[in-house]
Tab-separated table of C-alpha atoms in Angstrom:
chain	number	residue	atom	x	y	z
A	1	UNK	CA	-0.109	0.017	0.282
A	2	UNK	CA	1.290	3.382	-0.885
A	3	UNK	CA	2.028	6.155	1.690
A	4	UNK	CA	-0.026	9.129	1.835
A	5	UNK	CA	0.915	12.344	-0.024
A	6	UNK	CA	2.936	14.182	2.506
A	7	UNK	CA	1.135	17.511	0.867
A	8	UNK	CA	-2.217	15.501	1.889
A	9	UNK	CA	-0.961	14.691	5.365
A	10	UNK	CA	0.480	18.028	5.958
A	11	UNK	CA	-2.922	19.686	5.101
A	12	UNK	CA	-4.610	17.573	7.325
A	13	UNK	CA	-1.968	17.748	10.253
A	14	UNK	CA	-3.056	21.643	9.631
A	15	UNK	CA	-6.567	21.362	9.697
A	16	UNK	CA	-7.333	18.643	12.702
A	17	UNK	CA	-4.360	19.499	14.982
A	18	UNK	CA	-4.033	16.625	17.637
A	19	UNK	CA	-7.459	14.977	15.739
A	20	UNK	CA	-5.162	13.615	12.764
A	21	UNK	CA	-3.904	10.836	14.035
A	22	UNK	CA	-1.363	7.976	12.216
A	23	UNK	CA	-0.436	5.867	14.945
A	24	UNK	CA	-0.415	2.411	14.991
A	25	UNK	CA	-2.966	2.183	18.052
A	26	UNK	CA	-5.244	4.494	16.311
A	27	UNK	CA	-5.032	2.757	12.699
A	28	UNK	CA	-5.816	-0.544	14.580
A	29	UNK	CA	-8.602	0.809	16.719
A	30	UNK	CA	-10.243	1.894	13.277
A	31	UNK	CA	-9.407	-1.114	11.464
A	32	UNK	CA	-12.684	-3.256	11.484
A	33	UNK	CA	-16.179	-3.369	12.296
A	34	UNK	CA	-18.552	-5.947	13.760
A	35	UNK	CA	-18.082	-8.376	10.882
A	36	UNK	CA	-14.271	-9.039	12.178
A	37	UNK	CA	-13.262	-8.040	8.497
A	38	UNK	CA	-9.945	-6.237	8.622
A	39	UNK	CA	-7.573	-3.844	6.724
A	40	UNK	CA	-5.472	-0.792	8.485
A	41	UNK	CA	-6.198	2.986	7.585
A	42	UNK	CA	-3.384	5.138	6.518
A	43	UNK	CA	-4.702	7.719	8.837
A	44	UNK	CA	-7.741	8.250	10.880
A	45	UNK	CA	-9.307	12.127	10.596
A	46	UNK	CA	-11.220	13.022	13.859
A	47	UNK	CA	-13.520	16.262	12.913
A	48	UNK	CA	-15.720	18.323	14.882
A	49	UNK	CA	-17.364	20.498	12.481
A	50	UNK	CA	-18.816	20.253	9.059
A	51	UNK	CA	-16.828	22.387	7.879
A	52	UNK	CA	-13.911	20.349	8.332
A	53	UNK	CA	-15.346	17.688	6.723
A	54	UNK	CA	-15.828	19.294	3.707
A	55	UNK	CA	-12.355	19.878	3.789
A	56	UNK	CA	-11.130	16.504	4.676
A	57	UNK	CA	-13.509	15.306	1.914
A	58	UNK	CA	-11.747	18.389	-0.259
A	59	UNK	CA	-8.309	17.187	0.399
A	60	UNK	CA	-9.254	13.561	-0.269
A	61	UNK	CA	-10.309	13.905	-3.844
A	62	UNK	CA	-7.342	16.591	-4.851
A	63	UNK	CA	-4.980	13.868	-3.422
A	64	UNK	CA	-7.076	10.505	-4.515
A	65	UNK	CA	-6.959	9.239	-1.482
A	66	UNK	CA	-10.058	7.116	-0.380
A	67	UNK	CA	-12.019	8.083	2.406
A	68	UNK	CA	-14.613	5.647	4.611
A	69	UNK	CA	-16.956	7.420	7.228
A	70	UNK	CA	-17.145	5.790	10.449
A	71	UNK	CA	-19.596	5.603	13.530
A	72	UNK	CA	-19.106	3.427	16.635
A	73	UNK	CA	-18.022	0.360	14.207
A	74	UNK	CA	-21.110	-1.791	15.261
A	75	UNK	CA	-22.165	-2.686	11.485
A	76	UNK	CA	-21.782	-6.326	10.770
A	77	UNK	CA	-21.555	-6.288	6.478
A	78	UNK	CA	-17.711	-4.711	6.407
A	79	UNK	CA	-18.713	-1.460	5.660
A	80	UNK	CA	-16.618	0.733	7.816
A	81	UNK	CA	-13.805	-1.095	6.846
A	82	UNK	CA	-11.106	0.879	4.737
A	83	UNK	CA	-10.183	-2.053	2.482
A	84	UNK	CA	-8.829	0.165	-0.254
A	85	UNK	CA	-6.645	1.958	2.619
A	86	UNK	CA	-6.696	5.659	2.654
A	87	UNK	CA	-8.451	7.199	5.883
A	88	UNK	CA	-11.048	6.460	8.021
A	89	UNK	CA	-13.055	9.509	9.008
A	90	UNK	CA	-14.615	8.552	12.129
A	91	UNK	CA	-17.300	11.123	13.514
A	92	UNK	CA	-16.458	10.252	17.536
A	93	UNK	CA	-16.624	13.942	17.773
A	94	UNK	CA	-19.241	15.069	15.862
A	95	UNK	CA	-21.980	13.807	19.039
A	96	UNK	CA	-23.971	16.957	20.035
A	97	UNK	CA	-27.498	16.504	20.346
A	98	UNK	CA	-28.272	20.237	18.466
A	99	UNK	CA	-31.730	20.444	19.093
A	100	UNK	CA	-34.766	18.782	20.617
A	101	UNK	CA	-38.097	20.336	19.596
A	102	UNK	CA	-41.205	18.696	21.236
A	103	UNK	CA	-43.518	20.962	19.240
A	104	UNK	CA	-42.548	19.668	15.911
A	105	UNK	CA	-41.920	16.205	17.074
A	106	UNK	CA	-37.911	16.455	16.006
A	107	UNK	CA	-34.836	16.439	17.414
A	108	UNK	CA	-31.355	17.752	15.163
A	109	UNK	CA	-28.557	15.809	16.206
A	110	UNK	CA	-24.828	15.275	14.759
A	111	UNK	CA	-24.102	11.937	13.283
A	112	UNK	CA	-21.636	10.289	16.384
A	113	UNK	CA	-24.437	11.132	18.974
A	114	UNK	CA	-25.103	7.267	20.232
A	115	UNK	CA	-29.162	6.084	19.580
A	116	UNK	CA	-28.638	5.260	23.750
A	117	UNK	CA	-27.988	8.824	24.597
A	118	UNK	CA	-30.639	10.321	22.306
A	119	UNK	CA	-33.273	7.932	23.975
A	120	UNK	CA	-32.293	9.136	27.190
A	121	UNK	CA	-32.265	12.737	25.966
A	122	UNK	CA	-35.799	12.204	24.682
A	123	UNK	CA	-37.307	10.881	27.795
A	124	UNK	CA	-38.360	13.840	29.836
A	125	UNK	CA	-40.268	15.076	26.661
A	126	UNK	CA	-41.960	11.632	26.411
A	127	UNK	CA	-40.822	11.318	23.040
A	128	UNK	CA	-38.662	8.491	21.699
A	129	UNK	CA	-36.724	7.888	18.385
A	130	UNK	CA	-38.357	4.602	17.016
A	131	UNK	CA	-35.322	2.624	15.671
A	132	UNK	CA	-33.952	-0.213	17.843
A	133	UNK	CA	-31.251	-2.262	16.855
A	134	UNK	CA	-29.745	-4.880	18.887
A	135	UNK	CA	-26.383	-2.408	19.706
A	136	UNK	CA	-28.828	0.523	20.254
A	137	UNK	CA	-26.966	1.808	23.355
A	138	UNK	CA	-23.503	1.776	21.517
A	139	UNK	CA	-24.070	2.447	18.162
A	140	UNK	CA	-24.521	5.929	16.396
A	141	UNK	CA	-26.865	7.888	14.874
A	142	UNK	CA	-25.178	8.037	11.488
A	143	UNK	CA	-24.368	4.657	11.562
A	144	UNK	CA	-28.080	3.874	12.205
A	145	UNK	CA	-28.617	6.273	8.887
A	146	UNK	CA	-25.933	4.768	6.682
A	147	UNK	CA	-27.560	1.223	7.106
A	148	UNK	CA	-30.591	1.995	7.698
A	149	UNK	CA	-30.999	0.050	10.556
A	150	UNK	CA	-34.296	-0.727	11.998
A	151	UNK	CA	-34.879	-3.310	15.030
A	152	UNK	CA	-37.920	-5.358	16.285
A	153	UNK	CA	-39.939	-2.176	16.440
A	154	UNK	CA	-39.748	-1.614	12.572
A	155	UNK	CA	-43.220	-3.547	12.460
A	156	UNK	CA	-44.971	-0.909	13.800
A	157	UNK	CA	-42.875	2.277	13.533
A	158	UNK	CA	-40.258	1.572	10.374
A	159	UNK	CA	-36.819	1.555	10.026
A	160	UNK	CA	-34.423	4.530	9.934
A	161	UNK	CA	-35.369	5.841	6.590
A	162	UNK	CA	-38.858	5.930	7.921
A	163	UNK	CA	-37.961	8.051	11.083
A	164	UNK	CA	-35.616	10.759	9.483
A	165	UNK	CA	-36.996	14.040	8.425
A	166	UNK	CA	-33.799	15.784	6.555
A	167	UNK	CA	-30.343	15.722	6.123
A	168	UNK	CA	-27.462	17.911	6.154
A	169	UNK	CA	-24.433	16.082	4.069
A	170	UNK	CA	-21.136	16.556	2.472
A	171	UNK	CA	-20.532	15.093	-1.090
A	172	UNK	CA	-17.436	13.301	-2.670
A	173	UNK	CA	-16.861	17.112	-4.188
A	174	UNK	CA	-17.148	18.584	-0.836
A	175	UNK	CA	-19.932	20.425	-1.565
A	176	UNK	CA	-22.726	20.779	1.332
A	177	UNK	CA	-25.954	19.767	0.626
A	178	UNK	CA	-29.169	20.155	2.345
A	179	UNK	CA	-32.495	18.398	2.251
A	180	UNK	CA	-35.528	17.988	4.010
A	181	UNK	CA	-36.497	19.464	7.076
A	182	UNK	CA	-38.279	19.834	10.400
A	183	UNK	CA	-41.839	19.223	8.527
A	184	UNK	CA	-43.365	15.675	7.747
A	185	UNK	CA	-45.195	16.890	4.416
A	186	UNK	CA	-42.660	17.227	1.428
A	187	UNK	CA	-43.741	17.223	-2.258
A	188	UNK	CA	-40.430	19.435	-3.465
A	189	UNK	CA	-38.275	18.365	-5.730
A	190	UNK	CA	-36.037	14.724	-5.635
A	191	UNK	CA	-36.592	12.764	-2.499
A	192	UNK	CA	-32.418	13.152	-1.488
A	193	UNK	CA	-32.993	12.109	1.623
A	194	UNK	CA	-34.266	8.677	1.788
A	195	UNK	CA	-32.017	8.008	-1.357
A	196	UNK	CA	-29.005	9.060	1.136
A	197	UNK	CA	-30.436	6.977	4.038
A	198	UNK	CA	-28.983	3.134	3.512
A	199	UNK	CA	-26.062	4.263	0.738
A	200	UNK	CA	-23.487	3.613	3.807
A	201	UNK	CA	-21.689	6.286	2.778
A	202	UNK	CA	-20.595	5.650	-0.796
A	203	UNK	CA	-22.677	8.839	-2.060
A	204	UNK	CA	-22.226	11.309	0.834
A	205	UNK	CA	-21.124	11.861	4.667
A	206	UNK	CA	-24.571	12.746	7.049
A	207	UNK	CA	-22.907	15.459	8.954
A	208	UNK	CA	-26.144	16.306	10.529
A	209	UNK	CA	-29.654	14.803	10.611
A	210	UNK	CA	-33.516	16.010	11.361
A	211	UNK	CA	-35.035	12.858	12.882
A	212	UNK	CA	-38.560	12.312	13.264
A	213	UNK	CA	-40.064	11.564	17.081
A	214	UNK	CA	-42.995	9.346	18.375
A	215	UNK	CA	-44.449	10.143	22.087
A	216	UNK	CA	-43.493	7.268	24.524
A	217	UNK	CA	-46.488	4.744	24.440
A	218	UNK	CA	-48.254	4.829	28.275
A	219	UNK	CA	-48.243	1.302	28.561
A	220	UNK	CA	-47.057	-2.430	26.687
A	221	UNK	CA	-47.922	-6.162	27.060
A	222	UNK	CA	-46.730	-9.348	25.070
A	223	UNK	CA	-47.707	-12.583	23.958
A	224	UNK	CA	-45.932	-15.537	23.919
A	225	UNK	CA	-47.377	-17.910	21.118
A	226	UNK	CA	-46.045	-21.364	20.467
A	227	UNK	CA	-46.560	-23.329	17.312
A	228	UNK	CA	-46.250	-27.143	15.876
A	229	UNK	CA	-44.320	-26.140	13.157
A	230	UNK	CA	-42.889	-22.450	11.172
A	231	UNK	CA	-45.536	-23.536	8.643
A	232	UNK	CA	-48.169	-22.886	11.231
A	233	UNK	CA	-46.504	-19.908	13.123
A	234	UNK	CA	-46.229	-18.097	9.812
A	235	UNK	CA	-49.872	-18.253	8.857
A	236	UNK	CA	-50.670	-16.910	12.328
A	237	UNK	CA	-47.948	-13.888	11.312
A	238	UNK	CA	-50.169	-13.352	8.095
A	239	UNK	CA	-53.159	-13.425	9.904
A	240	UNK	CA	-51.739	-10.760	12.663
A	241	UNK	CA	-50.471	-8.410	9.819
A	242	UNK	CA	-53.719	-8.394	8.018
A	243	UNK	CA	-55.834	-7.721	11.212
A	244	UNK	CA	-56.008	-3.657	11.484
A	245	UNK	CA	-53.896	-3.582	14.767
A	246	UNK	CA	-50.338	-3.197	13.894
A	247	UNK	CA	-48.213	-5.057	16.627
A	248	UNK	CA	-45.174	-2.986	17.912
A	249	UNK	CA	-42.954	-6.243	17.632
A	250	UNK	CA	-43.552	-9.298	16.033
A	251	UNK	CA	-40.536	-11.505	16.680
A	252	UNK	CA	-39.832	-15.356	15.383
A	253	UNK	CA	-37.450	-18.043	16.903
A	254	UNK	CA	-37.585	-21.500	14.722
A	255	UNK	CA	-37.412	-24.974	16.429
A	256	UNK	CA	-33.531	-24.859	16.511
A	257	UNK	CA	-33.785	-21.516	18.264
A	258	UNK	CA	-36.124	-22.980	20.940
A	259	UNK	CA	-33.808	-26.105	21.502
A	260	UNK	CA	-30.918	-24.297	21.959
A	261	UNK	CA	-32.410	-21.972	24.452
A	262	UNK	CA	-33.883	-25.174	26.576
A	263	UNK	CA	-30.278	-26.494	26.329
A	264	UNK	CA	-28.589	-23.199	27.712
A	265	UNK	CA	-31.436	-23.432	30.668
A	266	UNK	CA	-34.223	-21.263	29.462
A	267	UNK	CA	-37.939	-21.892	30.398
A	268	UNK	CA	-38.782	-22.325	27.399
A	269	UNK	CA	-41.609	-25.219	25.996
A	270	UNK	CA	-41.127	-27.736	23.267
A	271	UNK	CA	-42.689	-26.488	19.977
A	272	UNK	CA	-41.663	-25.955	16.300
A	273	UNK	CA	-41.734	-22.598	16.739
A	274	UNK	CA	-42.673	-19.496	18.613
A	275	UNK	CA	-43.744	-15.774	18.208
A	276	UNK	CA	-43.296	-13.066	20.502
A	277	UNK	CA	-46.346	-10.230	19.821
A	278	UNK	CA	-45.862	-6.648	21.508
A	279	UNK	CA	-48.431	-4.059	21.719
A	280	UNK	CA	-48.465	-0.631	22.729
A	281	UNK	CA	-50.883	2.017	23.204
A	282	UNK	CA	-52.420	4.176	26.570
A	283	UNK	CA	-54.390	2.055	29.468
A	284	UNK	CA	-57.677	2.327	27.966
A	285	UNK	CA	-57.231	0.711	24.268
A	286	UNK	CA	-54.097	-1.792	25.240
A	287	UNK	CA	-56.499	-4.668	26.411
A	288	UNK	CA	-58.233	-4.347	23.149
A	289	UNK	CA	-55.230	-4.247	20.947
A	290	UNK	CA	-54.063	-7.412	23.227
A	291	UNK	CA	-57.203	-8.946	22.436
A	292	UNK	CA	-57.015	-8.426	19.245
A	293	UNK	CA	-53.828	-9.781	18.596
A	294	UNK	CA	-54.319	-12.791	20.139
A	295	UNK	CA	-57.440	-13.601	18.633
A	296	UNK	CA	-54.859	-13.421	15.190
A	297	UNK	CA	-52.623	-15.169	16.769
A	298	UNK	CA	-54.878	-18.339	17.388
A	299	UNK	CA	-55.522	-20.840	14.503
A	300	UNK	CA	-54.574	-24.089	13.380
A	301	UNK	CA	-51.225	-26.053	15.146
A	302	UNK	CA	-51.393	-23.295	18.134
A	303	UNK	CA	-49.982	-24.802	20.963
A	304	UNK	CA	-49.986	-22.288	23.398
A	305	UNK	CA	-50.412	-18.747	24.248
A	306	UNK	CA	-49.232	-17.148	27.488
A	307	UNK	CA	-50.264	-13.042	28.040
A	308	UNK	CA	-48.106	-10.469	30.197
A	309	UNK	CA	-49.840	-7.382	31.042
A	310	UNK	CA	-47.054	-5.932	33.293
A	311	UNK	CA	-43.265	-4.970	33.292
A	312	UNK	CA	-41.795	-7.657	35.156
A	313	UNK	CA	-44.148	-10.612	33.477
A	314	UNK	CA	-43.199	-8.730	29.899
A	315	UNK	CA	-39.860	-9.217	30.304
A	316	UNK	CA	-39.891	-12.874	31.106
A	317	UNK	CA	-41.334	-13.354	27.877
A	318	UNK	CA	-38.780	-11.632	26.267
A	319	UNK	CA	-36.007	-13.200	28.254
A	320	UNK	CA	-35.491	-15.826	25.944
A	321	UNK	CA	-35.322	-13.996	22.627
A	322	UNK	CA	-32.657	-11.753	24.478
A	323	UNK	CA	-30.851	-15.048	25.396
A	324	UNK	CA	-30.573	-16.347	21.832
A	325	UNK	CA	-27.668	-14.343	20.876
A	326	UNK	CA	-25.338	-15.151	23.527
A	327	UNK	CA	-26.670	-18.685	23.272
A	328	UNK	CA	-25.451	-19.243	19.803
A	329	UNK	CA	-21.583	-19.175	21.344
A	330	UNK	CA	-21.784	-22.332	23.304
A	331	UNK	CA	-22.449	-24.192	19.588
A	332	UNK	CA	-19.616	-22.613	18.030
A	333	UNK	CA	-17.465	-19.865	18.274
A	334	UNK	CA	-17.648	-18.306	14.660
A	335	UNK	CA	-21.083	-17.127	13.072
A	336	UNK	CA	-22.215	-15.864	10.299
A	337	UNK	CA	-24.748	-13.600	10.779
A	338	UNK	CA	-27.006	-12.378	8.037
A	339	UNK	CA	-30.361	-10.618	7.665
A	340	UNK	CA	-32.416	-11.720	4.688
A	341	UNK	CA	-36.120	-10.683	3.934
A	342	UNK	CA	-38.637	-12.554	2.164
A	343	UNK	CA	-42.722	-11.844	2.033
A	344	UNK	CA	-44.090	-12.711	5.394
A	345	UNK	CA	-46.099	-15.768	3.611
A	346	UNK	CA	-42.794	-17.272	2.533
A	347	UNK	CA	-41.337	-17.774	6.061
A	348	UNK	CA	-42.163	-21.511	6.446
A	349	UNK	CA	-40.105	-21.669	2.920
A	350	UNK	CA	-37.000	-20.140	4.052
A	351	UNK	CA	-36.933	-21.851	7.157
A	352	UNK	CA	-37.482	-25.357	5.296
A	353	UNK	CA	-34.633	-24.170	2.909
A	354	UNK	CA	-32.273	-23.119	5.527
A	355	UNK	CA	-32.718	-25.896	7.257
A	356	UNK	CA	-31.652	-28.505	4.384
A	357	UNK	CA	-28.758	-26.081	3.727
A	358	UNK	CA	-27.939	-26.952	7.183
A	359	UNK	CA	-28.245	-30.579	6.519
A	360	UNK	CA	-26.105	-30.535	3.407
A	361	UNK	CA	-23.412	-28.311	4.901
A	362	UNK	CA	-23.334	-30.161	7.934
A	363	UNK	CA	-23.595	-27.281	10.279
A	364	UNK	CA	-26.113	-25.792	12.653
A	365	UNK	CA	-28.109	-22.600	11.185
A	366	UNK	CA	-30.747	-21.102	13.099
A	367	UNK	CA	-33.148	-18.776	11.818
A	368	UNK	CA	-35.188	-16.192	13.909
A	369	UNK	CA	-35.874	-12.587	13.643
A	370	UNK	CA	-38.228	-9.768	12.723
A	371	UNK	CA	-41.389	-11.978	11.432
A	372	UNK	CA	-43.614	-8.932	10.837
A	373	UNK	CA	-41.179	-7.289	8.206
A	374	UNK	CA	-40.488	-11.167	6.817
A	375	UNK	CA	-37.157	-10.208	7.933
A	376	UNK	CA	-35.116	-12.756	9.505
A	377	UNK	CA	-31.235	-13.459	10.621
A	378	UNK	CA	-29.393	-16.971	9.696
A	379	UNK	CA	-26.937	-17.442	11.771
A	380	UNK	CA	-24.639	-20.207	10.345
A	381	UNK	CA	-22.351	-21.760	12.956
A	382	UNK	CA	-18.591	-22.979	12.882
A	383	UNK	CA	-15.103	-23.460	14.162
A	384	UNK	CA	-13.034	-20.824	12.578
A	385	UNK	CA	-10.020	-22.666	13.280
A	386	UNK	CA	-11.419	-26.018	11.377
A	387	UNK	CA	-10.505	-25.182	7.895
A	388	UNK	CA	-13.186	-27.519	6.453
A	389	UNK	CA	-16.074	-26.170	8.532
A	390	UNK	CA	-15.039	-22.354	8.023
A	391	UNK	CA	-15.033	-23.553	3.881
A	392	UNK	CA	-18.360	-25.373	4.467
A	393	UNK	CA	-19.783	-22.586	6.388
A	394	UNK	CA	-19.017	-20.000	3.499
A	395	UNK	CA	-20.032	-22.530	1.201
A	396	UNK	CA	-23.510	-22.298	2.364
A	397	UNK	CA	-23.682	-18.626	2.592
A	398	UNK	CA	-24.441	-17.591	-1.075
A	399	UNK	CA	-27.052	-20.644	-0.879
A	400	UNK	CA	-28.832	-18.489	1.873
A	401	UNK	CA	-28.799	-15.050	-0.200
A	402	UNK	CA	-29.995	-17.643	-3.814
A	403	UNK	CA	-32.839	-18.898	-1.378
A	404	UNK	CA	-34.170	-15.438	-0.552
A	405	UNK	CA	-34.197	-14.098	-3.646
A	406	UNK	CA	-35.926	-17.323	-5.406
A	407	UNK	CA	-38.867	-16.565	-2.689
A	408	UNK	CA	-39.156	-13.253	-3.938
A	409	UNK	CA	-37.239	-11.579	-1.315
A	410	UNK	CA	-34.104	-9.367	-1.243
A	411	UNK	CA	-30.566	-9.379	0.530
A	412	UNK	CA	-31.201	-7.392	3.671
A	413	UNK	CA	-33.497	-5.464	5.696
A	414	UNK	CA	-31.666	-3.709	8.436
A	415	UNK	CA	-27.728	-4.905	8.202
A	416	UNK	CA	-27.019	-3.180	4.431
A	417	UNK	CA	-24.410	-4.924	1.886
A	418	UNK	CA	-21.025	-3.774	2.594
A	419	UNK	CA	-18.599	-6.295	1.733
A	420	UNK	CA	-20.676	-9.320	2.749
A	421	UNK	CA	-23.421	-8.636	0.082
A	422	UNK	CA	-21.647	-6.558	-2.184
A	423	UNK	CA	-21.093	-9.585	-5.029
A	424	UNK	CA	-24.818	-10.860	-4.833
A	425	UNK	CA	-26.524	-7.271	-6.179
A	426	UNK	CA	-25.964	-8.632	-9.694
A	427	UNK	CA	-28.671	-11.269	-8.888
A	428	UNK	CA	-30.873	-9.151	-6.787
A	429	UNK	CA	-30.845	-6.292	-9.402
A	430	UNK	CA	-31.186	-6.040	-13.081
A	431	UNK	CA	-28.171	-4.620	-15.450
A	432	UNK	CA	-30.524	-1.606	-15.729
A	433	UNK	CA	-31.020	-1.251	-11.961
A	434	UNK	CA	-27.576	-1.826	-11.202
A	435	UNK	CA	-26.366	0.909	-14.237
A	436	UNK	CA	-28.729	3.671	-12.384
A	437	UNK	CA	-27.205	2.798	-9.122
A	438	UNK	CA	-23.938	3.611	-10.550
A	439	UNK	CA	-25.106	6.881	-12.098
A	440	UNK	CA	-26.288	7.975	-9.138
A	441	UNK	CA	-22.819	7.402	-7.362
A	442	UNK	CA	-20.943	9.165	-10.312
A	443	UNK	CA	-23.343	12.283	-9.962
A	444	UNK	CA	-22.306	12.644	-5.931
A	445	UNK	CA	-18.904	10.919	-5.842
A	446	UNK	CA	-17.496	11.439	-9.660
A	447	UNK	CA	-14.216	10.416	-8.166
A	448	UNK	CA	-15.213	7.286	-6.327
A	449	UNK	CA	-13.138	8.411	-3.187
A	450	UNK	CA	-16.403	7.699	-0.570
A	451	UNK	CA	-15.775	3.651	0.627
A	452	UNK	CA	-15.061	2.511	-2.240
A	453	UNK	CA	-15.492	-1.285	-3.268
A	454	UNK	CA	-18.548	-1.219	-0.786
A	455	UNK	CA	-22.383	-1.786	-2.068
A	456	UNK	CA	-21.974	-1.957	-5.799
A	457	UNK	CA	-20.287	-4.545	-7.501
A	458	UNK	CA	-17.321	-3.544	-10.181
A	459	UNK	CA	-19.420	-2.911	-13.465
């Protein structure tokens, strides 16, 4: 890898002072994300203002230096890994909550604000920001927007894209653009706000976001429903989503998930599948909502239904879901965790197909996730130090993606594409669609310096 141009390094040193870092510790700290892919950058820039971001981008463009934007590195697809070298631009210092505007139900934040910190700041106002990825306490808002993060609440409240009103961003030419704003209705020009959300830092770097807030519900309650098999559970998901009451969350766990939890001491009855269904509202309407969801969940193949109307009882129902990810480590230290999306009606076919892949690969594969959106997490478990298992695990992954596409689904519902799924984009989209995406990339980042090699495969 070539060293950074001396003039470039001098420019960033003058611009950032101690916030321009090239020491080995800083480079290592910014070399990987939660995908465990690893590539050392040649420098780390930690700007504190949007003007500094503009100056960094312009310097990178002038000297042909690749630039990867980074939040806290909780992503799972390698999107924040600097595989092309160059520099990492960390938003760790751009972490101000600029404004909370209860009257407009919005908050204005910089990209380095942590999701969990924002939620705490909103509590006194009786508001929350709906996206709730599993890493919510430590992931950044900028990272959530970059990959269009979701979480269990997305069934009712939508993903990050559905909960952002406006953005300020820096394009690959160093231009500052503003789109959207503190309003919920807008028919003015192209919708650049929602284009940038989910683009994984390949089109522009978000330096400020206006987020749509939601009133915090007064009450919550939950259902745990056990079924004979995945087909019965999926049929119940279809019934639940077809009636007027939208659940807050609707989580699916397959038979192997339940077996694993029992093996690790969780109090989970034997069943072919399980749904966890939550509702929220006020004290007067919640019983009606819960009853409507319970009626929809009942049907052929249902084995048992438990109701939890207070916080501690609800926590007990969700204890198994929270325990599942840690329990996976008791099977094998290696885990390939990919999320795919299929139409809800195809969940049984996805689960059955994954178990066939599990038998072919002779490896455990566990499936669970956000059934209300058809967004399931497929976890391939293996021992990385076993070359044969390693090869079989990575050979199974393309088959998972092919299965999801065959069932009319898509490659990701919330993790994004990054490096992990980039090479499968040609299977997911037509040549014309990919050409349109490349044309947008060319317009906003004409020199290809922003997160090169991510999302779009080579033409």
